[in-house]
């Protein structure tokens, strides 16, 4: 089974992409945005671009930059689109496939780079930016009317359904009986 080509592919050959201290800019076209939105389950992606520099650190290529996007995700309750903008810095270290065990667990601090694996002599900065976008969005988007929509359908709030809700109900019932 072959993996489909990334929707936002910007391949850089490492033998030609020596340090680009001046930086580079990539931007997704409308078709790429639509394909990424479908892949990530977003309602839409209206804009996706990034500025980055590529350097070598400890023998590995590292891309540092700023990702910007305008998108809409589906509300977790109502499924209506919820607009969101993303403007986040990123740092991605590219490791040669097989140099580091992918099964080996390790934690990164907030200051450290995300890690992407690559094969051969090229990295895909577009795919790395797309994956960074997927990790940077609101995980549970909610429309402004989500609470009302849920209440109308009988969904209890956390206070109503939480572990102390039954205790509060018993206390209220006891208070009524003692009056």
JSON list of C-alpha atoms in Angstrom, two decimals:
[
{"chain": "A", "resi": 1, "resn": "UNK", "atom": "CA", "xyz": [0.00, 0.00, 0.00]},
{"chain": "A", "resi": 2, "resn": "UNK", "atom": "CA", "xyz": [1.46, 3.35, -1.01]},
{"chain": "A", "resi": 3, "resn": "UNK", "atom": "CA", "xyz": [1.04, 6.55, 0.93]},
{"chain": "A", "resi": 4, "resn": "UNK", "atom": "CA", "xyz": [-0.73, 9.31, -1.02]},
{"chain": "A", "resi": 5, "resn": "UNK", "atom": "CA", "xyz": [1.33, 12.35, -1.95]},
{"chain": "A", "resi": 6, "resn": "UNK", "atom": "CA", "xyz": [1.04, 15.22, 0.54]},
{"chain": "A", "resi": 7, "resn": "UNK", "atom": "CA", "xyz": [-1.43, 17.91, -0.44]},
{"chain": "A", "resi": 8, "resn": "UNK", "atom": "CA", "xyz": [0.97, 20.78, 0.34]},
{"chain": "A", "resi": 9, "resn": "UNK", "atom": "CA", "xyz": [4.31, 19.39, -0.76]},
{"chain": "A", "resi": 10, "resn": "UNK", "atom": "CA", "xyz": [7.36, 21.65, -0.92]},
{"chain": "A", "resi": 11, "resn": "UNK", "atom": "CA", "xyz": [10.33, 19.31, -1.24]},
{"chain": "A", "resi": 12, "resn": "UNK", "atom": "CA", "xyz": [13.82, 20.63, -0.55]},
{"chain": "A", "resi": 13, "resn": "UNK", "atom": "CA", "xyz": [16.83, 18.62, -1.61]},
{"chain": "A", "resi": 14, "resn": "UNK", "atom": "CA", "xyz": [19.30, 18.81, 1.24]},
{"chain": "A", "resi": 15, "resn": "UNK", "atom": "CA", "xyz": [22.34, 18.94, -1.07]},
{"chain": "A", "resi": 16, "resn": "UNK", "atom": "CA", "xyz": [20.93, 22.15, -2.58]},
{"chain": "A", "resi": 17, "resn": "UNK", "atom": "CA", "xyz": [19.19, 23.62, 0.48]},
{"chain": "A", "resi": 18, "resn": "UNK", "atom": "CA", "xyz": [22.22, 24.62, 2.44]},
{"chain": "A", "resi": 19, "resn": "UNK", "atom": "CA", "xyz": [21.57, 27.24, 5.10]},
{"chain": "A", "resi": 20, "resn": "UNK", "atom": "CA", "xyz": [19.06, 29.83, 3.86]},
{"chain": "A", "resi": 21, "resn": "UNK", "atom": "CA", "xyz": [19.69, 32.49, 6.48]},
{"chain": "A", "resi": 22, "resn": "UNK", "atom": "CA", "xyz": [17.79, 34.98, 4.30]},
{"chain": "A", "resi": 23, "resn": "UNK", "atom": "CA", "xyz": [14.71, 32.82, 4.73]},
{"chain": "A", "resi": 24, "resn": "UNK", "atom": "CA", "xyz": [11.99, 31.51, 2.46]},
{"chain": "A", "resi": 25, "resn": "UNK", "atom": "CA", "xyz": [8.22, 31.82, 2.11]},
{"chain": "A", "resi": 26, "resn": "UNK", "atom": "CA", "xyz": [5.73, 29.13, 1.13]},
{"chain": "A", "resi": 27, "resn": "UNK", "atom": "CA", "xyz": [1.99, 29.51, 0.59]},
{"chain": "A", "resi": 28, "resn": "UNK", "atom": "CA", "xyz": [-0.71, 26.99, -0.22]},
{"chain": "A", "resi": 29, "resn": "UNK", "atom": "CA", "xyz": [-2.89, 27.59, -3.27]},
{"chain": "A", "resi": 30, "resn": "UNK", "atom": "CA", "xyz": [-6.68, 27.20, -3.07]},
{"chain": "A", "resi": 31, "resn": "UNK", "atom": "CA", "xyz": [-6.66, 23.56, -4.22]},
{"chain": "A", "resi": 32, "resn": "UNK", "atom": "CA", "xyz": [-4.04, 22.62, -1.63]},
{"chain": "A", "resi": 33, "resn": "UNK", "atom": "CA", "xyz": [-6.01, 24.38, 1.10]},
{"chain": "A", "resi": 34, "resn": "UNK", "atom": "CA", "xyz": [-9.17, 22.49, 0.12]},
{"chain": "A", "resi": 35, "resn": "UNK", "atom": "CA", "xyz": [-7.34, 19.14, 0.09]},
{"chain": "A", "resi": 36, "resn": "UNK", "atom": "CA", "xyz": [-5.74, 19.81, 3.50]},
{"chain": "A", "resi": 37, "resn": "UNK", "atom": "CA", "xyz": [-9.12, 20.85, 4.95]},
{"chain": "A", "resi": 38, "resn": "UNK", "atom": "CA", "xyz": [-10.57, 17.55, 3.77]},
{"chain": "A", "resi": 39, "resn": "UNK", "atom": "CA", "xyz": [-7.65, 15.55, 5.18]},
{"chain": "A", "resi": 40, "resn": "UNK", "atom": "CA", "xyz": [-7.79, 17.23, 8.61]},
{"chain": "A", "resi": 41, "resn": "UNK", "atom": "CA", "xyz": [-11.60, 17.34, 8.79]},
{"chain": "A", "resi": 42, "resn": "UNK", "atom": "CA", "xyz": [-11.81, 21.15, 8.80]},
{"chain": "A", "resi": 43, "resn": "UNK", "atom": "CA", "xyz": [-14.75, 23.02, 7.30]},
{"chain": "A", "resi": 44, "resn": "UNK", "atom": "CA", "xyz": [-12.28, 25.08, 5.25]},
{"chain": "A", "resi": 45, "resn": "UNK", "atom": "CA", "xyz": [-8.79, 26.51, 5.06]},
{"chain": "A", "resi": 46, "resn": "UNK", "atom": "CA", "xyz": [-8.81, 29.95, 3.50]},
{"chain": "A", "resi": 47, "resn": "UNK", "atom": "CA", "xyz": [-5.10, 30.71, 3.89]},
{"chain": "A", "resi": 48, "resn": "UNK", "atom": "CA", "xyz": [-1.96, 28.83, 4.85]},
{"chain": "A", "resi": 49, "resn": "UNK", "atom": "CA", "xyz": [1.53, 30.25, 4.57]},
{"chain": "A", "resi": 50, "resn": "UNK", "atom": "CA", "xyz": [4.82, 30.18, 6.41]},
{"chain": "A", "resi": 51, "resn": "UNK", "atom": "CA", "xyz": [8.13, 32.01, 6.52]},
{"chain": "A", "resi": 52, "resn": "UNK", "atom": "CA", "xyz": [11.12, 29.96, 7.61]},
{"chain": "A", "resi": 53, "resn": "UNK", "atom": "CA", "xyz": [14.87, 29.62, 7.69]},
{"chain": "A", "resi": 54, "resn": "UNK", "atom": "CA", "xyz": [16.64, 26.31, 7.30]},
{"chain": "A", "resi": 55, "resn": "UNK", "atom": "CA", "xyz": [19.89, 25.67, 9.13]},
{"chain": "A", "resi": 56, "resn": "UNK", "atom": "CA", "xyz": [21.90, 22.68, 10.21]},
{"chain": "A", "resi": 57, "resn": "UNK", "atom": "CA", "xyz": [22.13, 21.95, 13.92]},
{"chain": "A", "resi": 58, "resn": "UNK", "atom": "CA", "xyz": [24.03, 18.97, 15.30]},
{"chain": "A", "resi": 59, "resn": "UNK", "atom": "CA", "xyz": [24.06, 17.35, 11.86]},
{"chain": "A", "resi": 60, "resn": "UNK", "atom": "CA", "xyz": [20.29, 17.68, 11.27]},
{"chain": "A", "resi": 61, "resn": "UNK", "atom": "CA", "xyz": [18.36, 20.19, 9.19]},
{"chain": "A", "resi": 62, "resn": "UNK", "atom": "CA", "xyz": [16.21, 22.49, 11.35]},
{"chain": "A", "resi": 63, "resn": "UNK", "atom": "CA", "xyz": [13.47, 24.78, 10.04]},
{"chain": "A", "resi": 64, "resn": "UNK", "atom": "CA", "xyz": [12.41, 27.70, 12.24]},
{"chain": "A", "resi": 65, "resn": "UNK", "atom": "CA", "xyz": [9.71, 30.12, 11.29]},
{"chain": "A", "resi": 66, "resn": "UNK", "atom": "CA", "xyz": [6.19, 31.45, 11.59]},
{"chain": "A", "resi": 67, "resn": "UNK", "atom": "CA", "xyz": [3.03, 29.70, 10.37]},
{"chain": "A", "resi": 68, "resn": "UNK", "atom": "CA", "xyz": [-0.12, 31.67, 9.57]},
{"chain": "A", "resi": 69, "resn": "UNK", "atom": "CA", "xyz": [-3.52, 30.31, 8.63]},
{"chain": "A", "resi": 70, "resn": "UNK", "atom": "CA", "xyz": [-7.16, 31.28, 8.43]},
{"chain": "A", "resi": 71, "resn": "UNK", "atom": "CA", "xyz": [-9.55, 28.35, 8.67]},
{"chain": "A", "resi": 72, "resn": "UNK", "atom": "CA", "xyz": [-12.84, 27.09, 10.00]},
{"chain": "A", "resi": 73, "resn": "UNK", "atom": "CA", "xyz": [-13.44, 23.94, 12.00]},
{"chain": "A", "resi": 74, "resn": "UNK", "atom": "CA", "xyz": [-16.72, 22.24, 12.79]},
{"chain": "A", "resi": 75, "resn": "UNK", "atom": "CA", "xyz": [-18.15, 22.96, 16.25]},
{"chain": "A", "resi": 76, "resn": "UNK", "atom": "CA", "xyz": [-17.97, 19.83, 18.41]},
{"chain": "A", "resi": 77, "resn": "UNK", "atom": "CA", "xyz": [-21.63, 20.29, 19.39]},
{"chain": "A", "resi": 78, "resn": "UNK", "atom": "CA", "xyz": [-23.50, 21.95, 16.52]},
{"chain": "A", "resi": 79, "resn": "UNK", "atom": "CA", "xyz": [-21.18, 21.06, 13.63]},
{"chain": "A", "resi": 80, "resn": "UNK", "atom": "CA", "xyz": [-21.44, 24.63, 12.33]},
{"chain": "A", "resi": 81, "resn": "UNK", "atom": "CA", "xyz": [-18.20, 26.24, 11.09]},
{"chain": "A", "resi": 82, "resn": "UNK", "atom": "CA", "xyz": [-16.15, 28.10, 13.70]},
{"chain": "A", "resi": 83, "resn": "UNK", "atom": "CA", "xyz": [-13.62, 30.58, 12.28]},
{"chain": "A", "resi": 84, "resn": "UNK", "atom": "CA", "xyz": [-10.08, 30.46, 13.63]},
{"chain": "A", "resi": 85, "resn": "UNK", "atom": "CA", "xyz": [-6.80, 32.15, 12.87]},
{"chain": "A", "resi": 86, "resn": "UNK", "atom": "CA", "xyz": [-3.45, 30.57, 13.60]},
{"chain": "A", "resi": 87, "resn": "UNK", "atom": "CA", "xyz": [-0.25, 32.57, 13.91]},
{"chain": "A", "resi": 88, "resn": "UNK", "atom": "CA", "xyz": [2.39, 30.46, 15.65]},
{"chain": "A", "resi": 89, "resn": "UNK", "atom": "CA", "xyz": [6.15, 30.09, 15.61]},
{"chain": "A", "resi": 90, "resn": "UNK", "atom": "CA", "xyz": [7.57, 26.67, 14.81]},
{"chain": "A", "resi": 91, "resn": "UNK", "atom": "CA", "xyz": [10.84, 24.78, 15.02]},
{"chain": "A", "resi": 92, "resn": "UNK", "atom": "CA", "xyz": [11.11, 21.45, 13.24]},
{"chain": "A", "resi": 93, "resn": "UNK", "atom": "CA", "xyz": [14.15, 19.19, 13.30]},
{"chain": "A", "resi": 94, "resn": "UNK", "atom": "CA", "xyz": [14.35, 16.71, 10.45]},
{"chain": "A", "resi": 95, "resn": "UNK", "atom": "CA", "xyz": [15.88, 13.33, 11.27]},
{"chain": "A", "resi": 96, "resn": "UNK", "atom": "CA", "xyz": [16.98, 10.76, 8.70]},
{"chain": "A", "resi": 97, "resn": "UNK", "atom": "CA", "xyz": [14.69, 7.72, 8.76]},
{"chain": "A", "resi": 98, "resn": "UNK", "atom": "CA", "xyz": [16.46, 4.98, 10.70]},
{"chain": "A", "resi": 99, "resn": "UNK", "atom": "CA", "xyz": [18.91, 7.32, 12.51]},
{"chain": "A", "resi": 100, "resn": "UNK", "atom": "CA", "xyz": [16.54, 7.57, 15.47]},
{"chain": "A", "resi": 101, "resn": "UNK", "atom": "CA", "xyz": [14.17, 4.82, 16.55]},
{"chain": "A", "resi": 102, "resn": "UNK", "atom": "CA", "xyz": [10.62, 6.04, 15.92]},
{"chain": "A", "resi": 103, "resn": "UNK", "atom": "CA", "xyz": [9.39, 3.62, 18.59]},
{"chain": "A", "resi": 104, "resn": "UNK", "atom": "CA", "xyz": [11.63, 5.25, 21.18]},
{"chain": "A", "resi": 105, "resn": "UNK", "atom": "CA", "xyz": [9.65, 7.68, 23.31]},
{"chain": "A", "resi": 106, "resn": "UNK", "atom": "CA", "xyz": [11.08, 11.04, 24.23]},
{"chain": "A", "resi": 107, "resn": "UNK", "atom": "CA", "xyz": [9.62, 14.30, 25.45]},
{"chain": "A", "resi": 108, "resn": "UNK", "atom": "CA", "xyz": [10.32, 17.73, 24.07]},
{"chain": "A", "resi": 109, "resn": "UNK", "atom": "CA", "xyz": [10.19, 20.89, 26.09]},
{"chain": "A", "resi": 110, "resn": "UNK", "atom": "CA", "xyz": [8.28, 23.84, 24.71]},
{"chain": "A", "resi": 111, "resn": "UNK", "atom": "CA", "xyz": [11.55, 25.39, 23.51]},
{"chain": "A", "resi": 112, "resn": "UNK", "atom": "CA", "xyz": [12.67, 22.27, 21.66]},
{"chain": "A", "resi": 113, "resn": "UNK", "atom": "CA", "xyz": [11.90, 21.33, 18.09]},
{"chain": "A", "resi": 114, "resn": "UNK", "atom": "CA", "xyz": [9.22, 19.03, 16.78]},
{"chain": "A", "resi": 115, "resn": "UNK", "atom": "CA", "xyz": [10.75, 16.12, 14.90]},
{"chain": "A", "resi": 116, "resn": "UNK", "atom": "CA", "xyz": [9.88, 14.99, 11.37]},
{"chain": "A", "resi": 117, "resn": "UNK", "atom": "CA", "xyz": [11.47, 11.98, 9.74]},
{"chain": "A", "resi": 118, "resn": "UNK", "atom": "CA", "xyz": [12.60, 11.89, 6.11]},
{"chain": "A", "resi": 119, "resn": "UNK", "atom": "CA", "xyz": [14.07, 9.39, 3.67]},
{"chain": "A", "resi": 120, "resn": "UNK", "atom": "CA", "xyz": [16.72, 9.99, 1.08]},
{"chain": "A", "resi": 121, "resn": "UNK", "atom": "CA", "xyz": [18.28, 13.37, 0.59]},
{"chain": "A", "resi": 122, "resn": "UNK", "atom": "CA", "xyz": [15.19, 15.60, 0.72]},
{"chain": "A", "resi": 123, "resn": "UNK", "atom": "CA", "xyz": [12.77, 17.01, 3.24]},
{"chain": "A", "resi": 124, "resn": "UNK", "atom": "CA", "xyz": [9.20, 18.19, 2.67]},
{"chain": "A", "resi": 125, "resn": "UNK", "atom": "CA", "xyz": [8.83, 21.54, 4.41]},
{"chain": "A", "resi": 126, "resn": "UNK", "atom": "CA", "xyz": [5.25, 21.90, 3.12]},
{"chain": "A", "resi": 127, "resn": "UNK", "atom": "CA", "xyz": [4.11, 18.67, 4.74]},
{"chain": "A", "resi": 128, "resn": "UNK", "atom": "CA", "xyz": [5.92, 19.63, 7.95]},
{"chain": "A", "resi": 129, "resn": "UNK", "atom": "CA", "xyz": [4.07, 22.97, 8.00]},
{"chain": "A", "resi": 130, "resn": "UNK", "atom": "CA", "xyz": [0.75, 21.22, 7.29]},
{"chain": "A", "resi": 131, "resn": "UNK", "atom": "CA", "xyz": [1.29, 18.84, 10.22]},
{"chain": "A", "resi": 132, "resn": "UNK", "atom": "CA", "xyz": [2.27, 21.77, 12.44]},
{"chain": "A", "resi": 133, "resn": "UNK", "atom": "CA", "xyz": [-1.01, 23.46, 11.49]},
{"chain": "A", "resi": 134, "resn": "UNK", "atom": "CA", "xyz": [-2.99, 20.34, 12.42]},
{"chain": "A", "resi": 135, "resn": "UNK", "atom": "CA", "xyz": [-1.35, 20.36, 15.86]},
{"chain": "A", "resi": 136, "resn": "UNK", "atom": "CA", "xyz": [-1.83, 24.12, 16.39]},
{"chain": "A", "resi": 137, "resn": "UNK", "atom": "CA", "xyz": [-5.60, 24.46, 16.00]},
{"chain": "A", "resi": 138, "resn": "UNK", "atom": "CA", "xyz": [-8.22, 24.54, 18.76]},
{"chain": "A", "resi": 139, "resn": "UNK", "atom": "CA", "xyz": [-8.81, 20.86, 19.64]},
{"chain": "A", "resi": 140, "resn": "UNK", "atom": "CA", "xyz": [-12.50, 21.32, 20.59]},
{"chain": "A", "resi": 141, "resn": "UNK", "atom": "CA", "xyz": [-13.94, 24.28, 18.68]},
{"chain": "A", "resi": 142, "resn": "UNK", "atom": "CA", "xyz": [-17.28, 25.55, 19.97]},
{"chain": "A", "resi": 143, "resn": "UNK", "atom": "CA", "xyz": [-19.74, 27.84, 18.26]},
{"chain": "A", "resi": 144, "resn": "UNK", "atom": "CA", "xyz": [-21.00, 30.78, 20.33]},
{"chain": "A", "resi": 145, "resn": "UNK", "atom": "CA", "xyz": [-24.44, 29.15, 20.63]},
{"chain": "A", "resi": 146, "resn": "UNK", "atom": "CA", "xyz": [-23.14, 25.66, 21.52]},
{"chain": "A", "resi": 147, "resn": "UNK", "atom": "CA", "xyz": [-24.19, 25.79, 25.20]},
{"chain": "A", "resi": 148, "resn": "UNK", "atom": "CA", "xyz": [-27.76, 26.79, 24.33]},
{"chain": "A", "resi": 149, "resn": "UNK", "atom": "CA", "xyz": [-27.92, 24.21, 21.56]},
{"chain": "A", "resi": 150, "resn": "UNK", "atom": "CA", "xyz": [-26.84, 21.47, 23.99]},
{"chain": "A", "resi": 151, "resn": "UNK", "atom": "CA", "xyz": [-29.19, 22.64, 26.76]},
{"chain": "A", "resi": 152, "resn": "UNK", "atom": "CA", "xyz": [-32.17, 22.56, 24.34]},
{"chain": "A", "resi": 153, "resn": "UNK", "atom": "CA", "xyz": [-31.35, 18.92, 23.62]},
{"chain": "A", "resi": 154, "resn": "UNK", "atom": "CA", "xyz": [-31.18, 17.98, 27.29]},
{"chain": "A", "resi": 155, "resn": "UNK", "atom": "CA", "xyz": [-27.41, 17.64, 27.59]},
{"chain": "A", "resi": 156, "resn": "UNK", "atom": "CA", "xyz": [-26.33, 18.29, 31.17]},
{"chain": "A", "resi": 157, "resn": "UNK", "atom": "CA", "xyz": [-23.55, 20.73, 32.03]},
{"chain": "A", "resi": 158, "resn": "UNK", "atom": "CA", "xyz": [-20.50, 19.48, 33.90]},
{"chain": "A", "resi": 159, "resn": "UNK", "atom": "CA", "xyz": [-21.90, 20.92, 37.14]},
{"chain": "A", "resi": 160, "resn": "UNK", "atom": "CA", "xyz": [-25.20, 19.10, 36.58]},
{"chain": "A", "resi": 161, "resn": "UNK", "atom": "CA", "xyz": [-23.60, 15.78, 35.72]},
{"chain": "A", "resi": 162, "resn": "UNK", "atom": "CA", "xyz": [-20.42, 15.96, 37.79]},
{"chain": "A", "resi": 163, "resn": "UNK", "atom": "CA", "xyz": [-19.60, 13.78, 40.79]},
{"chain": "A", "resi": 164, "resn": "UNK", "atom": "CA", "xyz": [-21.07, 16.25, 43.28]},
{"chain": "A", "resi": 165, "resn": "UNK", "atom": "CA", "xyz": [-24.32, 16.85, 41.38]},
{"chain": "A", "resi": 166, "resn": "UNK", "atom": "CA", "xyz": [-26.10, 13.95, 43.13]},
{"chain": "A", "resi": 167, "resn": "UNK", "atom": "CA", "xyz": [-24.82, 15.11, 46.52]},
{"chain": "A", "resi": 168, "resn": "UNK", "atom": "CA", "xyz": [-26.05, 18.66, 45.84]},
{"chain": "A", "resi": 169, "resn": "UNK", "atom": "CA", "xyz": [-29.47, 17.29, 44.86]},
{"chain": "A", "resi": 170, "resn": "UNK", "atom": "CA", "xyz": [-29.69, 15.23, 48.08]},
{"chain": "A", "resi": 171, "resn": "UNK", "atom": "CA", "xyz": [-28.64, 18.24, 50.17]},
{"chain": "A", "resi": 172, "resn": "UNK", "atom": "CA", "xyz": [-31.30, 20.40, 48.50]},
{"chain": "A", "resi": 173, "resn": "UNK", "atom": "CA", "xyz": [-33.92, 17.69, 49.07]},
{"chain": "A", "resi": 174, "resn": "UNK", "atom": "CA", "xyz": [-32.93, 17.37, 52.75]},
{"chain": "A", "resi": 175, "resn": "UNK", "atom": "CA", "xyz": [-33.09, 21.16, 53.19]},
{"chain": "A", "resi": 176, "resn": "UNK", "atom": "CA", "xyz": [-36.63, 21.20, 51.75]},
{"chain": "A", "resi": 177, "resn": "UNK", "atom": "CA", "xyz": [-37.77, 18.42, 54.07]},
{"chain": "A", "resi": 178, "resn": "UNK", "atom": "CA", "xyz": [-36.38, 20.09, 57.19]},
{"chain": "A", "resi": 179, "resn": "UNK", "atom": "CA", "xyz": [-38.29, 23.33, 56.58]}
]
